[in-house]
Coordinates of C-alpha atoms in Angstrom, one line a residue:
X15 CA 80.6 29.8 61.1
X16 CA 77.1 30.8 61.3
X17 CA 75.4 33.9 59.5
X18 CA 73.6 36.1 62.1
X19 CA 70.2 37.3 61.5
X20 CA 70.3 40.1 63.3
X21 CA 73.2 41.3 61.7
X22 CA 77.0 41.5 60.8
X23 CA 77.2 44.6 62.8
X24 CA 76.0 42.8 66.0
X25 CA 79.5 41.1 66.2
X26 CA 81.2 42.5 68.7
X27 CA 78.7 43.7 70.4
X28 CA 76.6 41.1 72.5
X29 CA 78.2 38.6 74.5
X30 CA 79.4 35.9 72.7
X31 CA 77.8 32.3 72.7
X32 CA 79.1 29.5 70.2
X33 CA 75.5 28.1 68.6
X34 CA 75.5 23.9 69.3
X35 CA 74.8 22.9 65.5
X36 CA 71.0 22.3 65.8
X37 CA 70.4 19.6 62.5
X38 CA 72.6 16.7 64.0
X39 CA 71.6 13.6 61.5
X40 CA 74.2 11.3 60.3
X41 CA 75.5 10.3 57.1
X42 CA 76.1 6.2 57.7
X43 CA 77.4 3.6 56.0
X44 CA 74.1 1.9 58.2
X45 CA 72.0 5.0 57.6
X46 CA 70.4 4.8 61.0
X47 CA 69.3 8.4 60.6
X48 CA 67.7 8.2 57.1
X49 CA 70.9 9.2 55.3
X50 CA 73.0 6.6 54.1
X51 CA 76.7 7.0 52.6
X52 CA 75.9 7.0 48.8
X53 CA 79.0 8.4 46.5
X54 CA 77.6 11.5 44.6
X55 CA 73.9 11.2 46.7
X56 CA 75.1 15.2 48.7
X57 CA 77.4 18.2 48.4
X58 CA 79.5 19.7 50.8
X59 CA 78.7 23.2 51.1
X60 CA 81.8 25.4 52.8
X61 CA 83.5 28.9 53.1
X62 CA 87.4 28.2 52.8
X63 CA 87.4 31.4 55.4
X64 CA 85.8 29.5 58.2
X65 CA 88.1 27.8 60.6
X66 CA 85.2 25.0 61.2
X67 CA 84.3 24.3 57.1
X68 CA 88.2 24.5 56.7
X69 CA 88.3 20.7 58.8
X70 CA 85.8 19.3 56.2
X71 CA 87.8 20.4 53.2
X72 CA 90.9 18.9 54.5
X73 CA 89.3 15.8 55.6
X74 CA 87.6 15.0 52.2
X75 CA 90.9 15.8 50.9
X76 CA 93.2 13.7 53.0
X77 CA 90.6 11.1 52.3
X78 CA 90.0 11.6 48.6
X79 CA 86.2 12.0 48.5
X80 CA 86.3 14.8 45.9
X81 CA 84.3 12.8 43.9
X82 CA 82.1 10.7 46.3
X83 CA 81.2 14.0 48.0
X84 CA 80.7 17.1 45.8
X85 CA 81.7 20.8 46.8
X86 CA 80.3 23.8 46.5
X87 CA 81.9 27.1 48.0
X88 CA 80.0 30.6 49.2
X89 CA 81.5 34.0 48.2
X90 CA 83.3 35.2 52.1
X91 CA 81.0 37.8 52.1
X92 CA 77.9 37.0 53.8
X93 CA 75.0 39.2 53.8
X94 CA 72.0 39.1 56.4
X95 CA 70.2 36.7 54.1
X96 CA 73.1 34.3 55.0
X97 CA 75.8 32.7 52.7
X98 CA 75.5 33.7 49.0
X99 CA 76.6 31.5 45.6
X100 CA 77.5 34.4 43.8
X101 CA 80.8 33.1 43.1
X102 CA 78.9 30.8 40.7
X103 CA 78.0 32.2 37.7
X104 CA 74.1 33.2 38.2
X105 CA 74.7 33.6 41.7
X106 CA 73.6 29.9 42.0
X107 CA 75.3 26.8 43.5
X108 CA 75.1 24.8 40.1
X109 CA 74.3 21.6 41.6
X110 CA 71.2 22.9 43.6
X111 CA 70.3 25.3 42.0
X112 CA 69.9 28.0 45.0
X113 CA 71.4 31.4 45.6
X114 CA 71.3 31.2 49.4
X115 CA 72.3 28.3 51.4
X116 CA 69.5 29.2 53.4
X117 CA 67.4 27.8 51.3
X118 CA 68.8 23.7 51.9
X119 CA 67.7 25.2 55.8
X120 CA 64.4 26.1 55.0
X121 CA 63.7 23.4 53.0
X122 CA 64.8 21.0 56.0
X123 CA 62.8 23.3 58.6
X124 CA 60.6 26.1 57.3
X125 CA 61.2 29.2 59.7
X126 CA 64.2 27.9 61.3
X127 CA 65.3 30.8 63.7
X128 CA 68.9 29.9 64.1
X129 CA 71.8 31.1 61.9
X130 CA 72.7 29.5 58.6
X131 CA 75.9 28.0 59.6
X132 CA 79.2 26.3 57.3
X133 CA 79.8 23.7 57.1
X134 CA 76.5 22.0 55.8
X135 CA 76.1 18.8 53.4
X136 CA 73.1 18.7 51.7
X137 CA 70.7 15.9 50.2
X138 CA 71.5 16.9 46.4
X139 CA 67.8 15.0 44.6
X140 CA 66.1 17.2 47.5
X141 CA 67.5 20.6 48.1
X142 CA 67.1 19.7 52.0
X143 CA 69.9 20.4 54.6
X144 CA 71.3 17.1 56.4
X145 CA 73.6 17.9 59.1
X146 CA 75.4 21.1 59.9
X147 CA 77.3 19.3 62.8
X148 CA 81.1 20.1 62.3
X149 CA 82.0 18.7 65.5
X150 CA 81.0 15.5 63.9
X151 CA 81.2 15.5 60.5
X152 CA 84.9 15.2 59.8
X153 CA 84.5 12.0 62.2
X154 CA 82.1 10.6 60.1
X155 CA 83.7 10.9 56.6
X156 CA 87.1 9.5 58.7
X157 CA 85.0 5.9 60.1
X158 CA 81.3 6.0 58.0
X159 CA 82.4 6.8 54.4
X160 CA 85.5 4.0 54.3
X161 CA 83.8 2.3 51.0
X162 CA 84.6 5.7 48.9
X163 CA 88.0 6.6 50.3
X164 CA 90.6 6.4 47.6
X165 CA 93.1 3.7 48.4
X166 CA 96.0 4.5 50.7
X167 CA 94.2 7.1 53.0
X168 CA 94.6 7.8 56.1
X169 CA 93.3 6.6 59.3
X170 CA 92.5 9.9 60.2
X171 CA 90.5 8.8 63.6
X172 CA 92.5 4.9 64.5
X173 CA 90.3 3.4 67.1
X174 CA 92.9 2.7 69.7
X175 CA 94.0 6.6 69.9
X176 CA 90.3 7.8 69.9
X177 CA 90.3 8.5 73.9
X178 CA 93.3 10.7 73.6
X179 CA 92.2 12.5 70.3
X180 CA 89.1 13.6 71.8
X181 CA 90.2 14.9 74.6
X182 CA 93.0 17.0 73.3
X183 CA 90.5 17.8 70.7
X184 CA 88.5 19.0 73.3
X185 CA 90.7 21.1 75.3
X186 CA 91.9 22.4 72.3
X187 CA 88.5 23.6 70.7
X188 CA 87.5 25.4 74.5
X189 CA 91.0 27.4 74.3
X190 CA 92.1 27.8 71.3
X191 CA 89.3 27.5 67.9
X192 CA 86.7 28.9 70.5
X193 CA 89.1 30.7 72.2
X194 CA 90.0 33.1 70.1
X195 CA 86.5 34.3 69.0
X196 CA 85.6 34.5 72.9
X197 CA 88.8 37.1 72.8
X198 CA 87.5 38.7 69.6
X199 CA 84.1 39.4 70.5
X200 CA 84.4 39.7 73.9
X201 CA 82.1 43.2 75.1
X202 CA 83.6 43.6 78.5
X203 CA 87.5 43.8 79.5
X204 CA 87.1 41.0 82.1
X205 CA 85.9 38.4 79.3
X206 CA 88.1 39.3 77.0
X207 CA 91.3 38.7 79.2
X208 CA 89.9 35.8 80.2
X209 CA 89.6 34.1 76.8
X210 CA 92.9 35.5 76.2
X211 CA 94.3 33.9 79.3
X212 CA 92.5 30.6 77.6
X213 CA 94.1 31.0 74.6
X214 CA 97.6 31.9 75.1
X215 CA 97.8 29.2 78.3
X216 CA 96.6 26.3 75.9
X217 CA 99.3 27.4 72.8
X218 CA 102.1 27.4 75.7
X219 CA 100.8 23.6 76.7
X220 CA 100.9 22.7 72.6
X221 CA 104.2 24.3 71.8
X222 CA 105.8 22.0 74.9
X223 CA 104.0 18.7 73.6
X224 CA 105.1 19.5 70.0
X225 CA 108.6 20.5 71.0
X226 CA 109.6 16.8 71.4
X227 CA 106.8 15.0 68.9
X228 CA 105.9 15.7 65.4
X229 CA 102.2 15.4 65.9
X230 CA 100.1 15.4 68.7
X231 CA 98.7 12.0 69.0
X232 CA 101.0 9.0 67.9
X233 CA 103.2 9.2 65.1
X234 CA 100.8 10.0 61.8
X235 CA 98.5 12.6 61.2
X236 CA 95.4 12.4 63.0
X237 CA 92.0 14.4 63.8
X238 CA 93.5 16.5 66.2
X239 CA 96.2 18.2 64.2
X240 CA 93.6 19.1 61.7
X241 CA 91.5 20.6 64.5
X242 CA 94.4 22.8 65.5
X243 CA 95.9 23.6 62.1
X244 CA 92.9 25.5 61.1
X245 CA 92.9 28.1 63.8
X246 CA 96.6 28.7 63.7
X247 CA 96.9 28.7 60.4
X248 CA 94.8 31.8 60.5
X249 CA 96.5 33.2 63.6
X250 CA 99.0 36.0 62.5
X251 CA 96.5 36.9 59.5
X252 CA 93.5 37.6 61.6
X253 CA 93.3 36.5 65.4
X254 CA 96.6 38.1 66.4
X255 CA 95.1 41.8 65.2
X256 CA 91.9 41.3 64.4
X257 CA 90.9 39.1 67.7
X258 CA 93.3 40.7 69.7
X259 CA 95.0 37.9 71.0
X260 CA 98.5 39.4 70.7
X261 CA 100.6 38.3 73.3
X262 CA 102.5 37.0 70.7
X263 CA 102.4 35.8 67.1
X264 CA 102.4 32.3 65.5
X265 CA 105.6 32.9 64.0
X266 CA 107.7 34.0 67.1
X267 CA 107.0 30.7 68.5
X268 CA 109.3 28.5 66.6
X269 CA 107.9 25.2 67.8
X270 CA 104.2 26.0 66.4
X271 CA 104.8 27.8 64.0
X272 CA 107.1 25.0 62.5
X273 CA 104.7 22.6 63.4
X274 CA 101.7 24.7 61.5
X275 CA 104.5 25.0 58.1
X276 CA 105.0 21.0 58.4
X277 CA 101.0 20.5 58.1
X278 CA 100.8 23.2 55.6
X279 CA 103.3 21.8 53.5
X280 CA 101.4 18.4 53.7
X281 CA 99.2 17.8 50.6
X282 CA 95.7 18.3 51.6
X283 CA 96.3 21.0 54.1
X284 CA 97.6 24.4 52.3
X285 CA 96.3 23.4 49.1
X286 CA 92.7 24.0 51.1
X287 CA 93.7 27.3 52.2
X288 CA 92.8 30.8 50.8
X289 CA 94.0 33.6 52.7
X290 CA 92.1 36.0 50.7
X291 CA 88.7 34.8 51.4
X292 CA 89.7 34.5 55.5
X293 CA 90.8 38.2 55.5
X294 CA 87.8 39.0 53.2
X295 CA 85.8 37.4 55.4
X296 CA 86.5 38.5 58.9
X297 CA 87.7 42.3 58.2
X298 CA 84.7 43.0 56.1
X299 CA 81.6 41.0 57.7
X300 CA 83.0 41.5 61.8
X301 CA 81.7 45.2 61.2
X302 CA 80.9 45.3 64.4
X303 CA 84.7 45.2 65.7
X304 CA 86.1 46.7 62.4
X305 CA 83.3 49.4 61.3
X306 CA 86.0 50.6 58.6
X307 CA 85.7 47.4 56.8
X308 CA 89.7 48.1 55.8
X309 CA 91.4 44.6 54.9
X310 CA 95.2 44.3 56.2
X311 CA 97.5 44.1 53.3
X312 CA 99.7 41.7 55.0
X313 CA 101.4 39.2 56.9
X314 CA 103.8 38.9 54.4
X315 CA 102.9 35.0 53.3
X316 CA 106.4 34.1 51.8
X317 CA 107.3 32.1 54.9
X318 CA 105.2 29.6 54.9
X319 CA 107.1 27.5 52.0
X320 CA 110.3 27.5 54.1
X321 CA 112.1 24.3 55.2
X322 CA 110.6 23.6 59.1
X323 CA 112.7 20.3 60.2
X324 CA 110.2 18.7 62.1
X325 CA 110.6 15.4 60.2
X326 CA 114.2 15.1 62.6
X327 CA 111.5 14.7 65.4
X328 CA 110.4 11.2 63.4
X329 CA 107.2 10.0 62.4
X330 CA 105.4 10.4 58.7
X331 CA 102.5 12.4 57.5
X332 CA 100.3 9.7 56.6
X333 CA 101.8 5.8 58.2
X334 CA 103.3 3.1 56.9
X335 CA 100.7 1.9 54.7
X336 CA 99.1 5.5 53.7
X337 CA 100.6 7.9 50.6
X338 CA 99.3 11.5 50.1
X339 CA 96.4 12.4 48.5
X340 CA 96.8 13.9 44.7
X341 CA 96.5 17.0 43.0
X342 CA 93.2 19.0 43.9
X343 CA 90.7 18.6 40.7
X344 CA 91.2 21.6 38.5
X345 CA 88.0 23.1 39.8
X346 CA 89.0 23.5 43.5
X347 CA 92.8 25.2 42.7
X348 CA 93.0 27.9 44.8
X349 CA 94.8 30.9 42.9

C-alpha cells in the first residue's frame, strides 16, 4: 500500500495502476543480494490496515520470527510526506530513529520518485530500505529464514504444492486483492464493472473450491489462504461500501465467510488484525472517493468468534508435525 505523492485526494480520481515494488533485493540465508538472513540484523516496517503488510505480519507470526525480525507499525493515517511513526512516542520508530518511513527510501535512493509503499524491511545498523517486494517477501521468510523459525512451524510454502499455490495465488491477486481496488478507484463506469465482474466471478470460483475442502491447496494452511484471508477479511468493513463491490457481502456467503471465521480463529491470523486502523485508514486517506472523511460505525464485529464447522471438512490448521504459534508479545496486542 503505497503513499502517493501527489496526493490522498488523487484517489479515485486517475485511472488506477498497481505500482510493481521497485527495491526488489533479497533477504537470504545465501545473501546473494548483499543481505543475508541475520536474526535481529532488520525491522519490519507495516500498517495492520494494508491488505499487502497484513501477509507479512501473519507470516512472521505463523512462523514465530517476532524476535529474529523486529516490528515497527505507522499510524493509518498517512500524510503526503508518506507513512508517519507518530504512534511512537516522539513520533519516531524507536529502533531507527525516523519519523517518516521515507526516510529508510531515501536513504536507499536519494530522490526516489515512486511512492513510499508497506510493507518494507529495513537494514536496522543503516537506516537504508532493503526490499519493499510483498509479492515476495512472505515467500522468503516461509523458505530463506528456516534457521530462526521457532520449532514446530509451518511449511507455509511445501515445495511439492508450489506450482499450484502460485497459480491460485495468482488468479487470486488479479481478481480479488487487486480486484477490489480496480473497483474502488475505478474513474469510468465501464472499468469499474469490469473489476467488479473480476471480483465477484473469482469469489463465486473460491466459495465452490472451499465448499468441499478446508483450505485451498492440500490439507494445512498454506501461502494462498493467507493471500486470500487479508482481502476478505476486510471485505464487509470496507470493499463492500467503500469499493463498491456490493453484489453481495462476505457474510451472506456461508462457504467464505466460514472459511474467512476458520482462518480468523487460527492463532496468527485475527490476533494480526485491527479493524480500527483499516477503517481509519481507507475512509479517512481515500479522500478522493470519500471527501467527507466520515468512518462507518459498523459492521457489527461480534460474528466473527462464532463456531464455523469447517473442521467436519478435515484437514488441520498447521500438519501433523506443526502446533500454533503462541501468544503475540505484549507489545504487539492489538486492543
Amino acid at each position: 500500500m503505497t503513499g502517493l505523492g501527489e496526493g490522498n485526494t488523487e484517489y479515485g480520481r486517475k485511472k488506477f495502476k498497481r505500482s510493481r515494488s521497485h527495491f526488489t533485493d533479497r533477504i537470504t540465508a545465501e545473501g546473494g543480494d548483499g543481505w543475508p538472513v541475520e536474526a535481529g540484523r532488520y525491522r519490519l516496517v507495516v500498517s495492520r490496515a494494508c491488505p499487502w503488510a497484513s501477509r507479512v505480519l501473519i507470516s512472521r507470526r505463523l512462523l514465530g520470527l517476532e524476535s529474529a525480525l523486529s516490528l515497527g507499525v505507522v499510524d493509518p493515517i498517512q500524510d503526503d510526506r508518506s507513512w508517519r511513526f507518530t504512534l511512537d512516542p516522539d513520533g519516531r520508530d524507536p529502533v531507527l530513529g525516523i519519523r517518516f518511513l521515507h526516510e529508510a527510501y531515501d536513504a536507499r535512493e536519494t530522490g526516489y520518485p515512486g511512492g513510499v509503499s508497506v510493507p518494507a524491511i529495513v537494514d536496522v545498523p543503516t537506516g537504508t530500505l532493503v526490499t519493499n517486494d510483498f509479492q515476495q517477501m512472505t515467500l522468503d521468510l516461509a523458505t530463506e529464514w528456516t534457521a530462526s523459525h521457532r520449532p514446530g512451524a509451518p511449511d507455509l510454502y511445501p515445495e511439492r504444492l508450489r506450482d499450484e499455490i502460485d497459480e491460485i495465488a495468482e488468479e487470486i491477486f488479479h481478481d480479488v486483492n487487486n480486484g477490489v481496488y480496480r473497483a474502488g478507484f475505478a474513474t469510468d463506469q465501464d472499468e469499474y464493472e469490469a473489476a467488479y465482474a473480476d471480483v465477484f466471478h473469482r469469489l463465486d470460483q473460491l466459495s465452490a473450491r472451499l465448499a468441499e475442502r478446508r483450505y485451498l491447496v492440500g490439507d494445512h494452511i498454506t501461502e494462498a489462504d493467507i493471500r486470500l484471508f487479508t482481502t476478505l477479511v476486510r471485505f464487509d468493513a470496507v470493499y463492500h461500501g467503500h469499493f463498491k463491490c456490493n453484489r453481495n457481502k462476505l457474510t451472506e456467503d456461508p462457504v467464505l465467510w466460514a472459511y474467512t471465521r476458520d482462518l480468523y480463529q487460527t492463532p496468527g491470523f485475527g490476533d494480526t488484525v485491527d479493524f480500527d486502523h483499516i477503517k481509519q485508514h481507507y475512509y479517512r486517506v481515500h479522500s478522493g472517493i470519500n471527501p467527507t472523511g466520515v468512518v462507518p460505525a459498523g459492521p457489527d464485529l461480534s460474528g466473527w468468534a462464532t463456531p464455523h464447522h469447517r473442521e467436519q471438512l478435515g484437514g488441520t490448521p498447521f500438519g501433523p508435525d506443526a502446533t500454533p504459534p503462541g501468544p503475540p508479545p505484549p507489545a504487539e496486542v492489538i486492543p
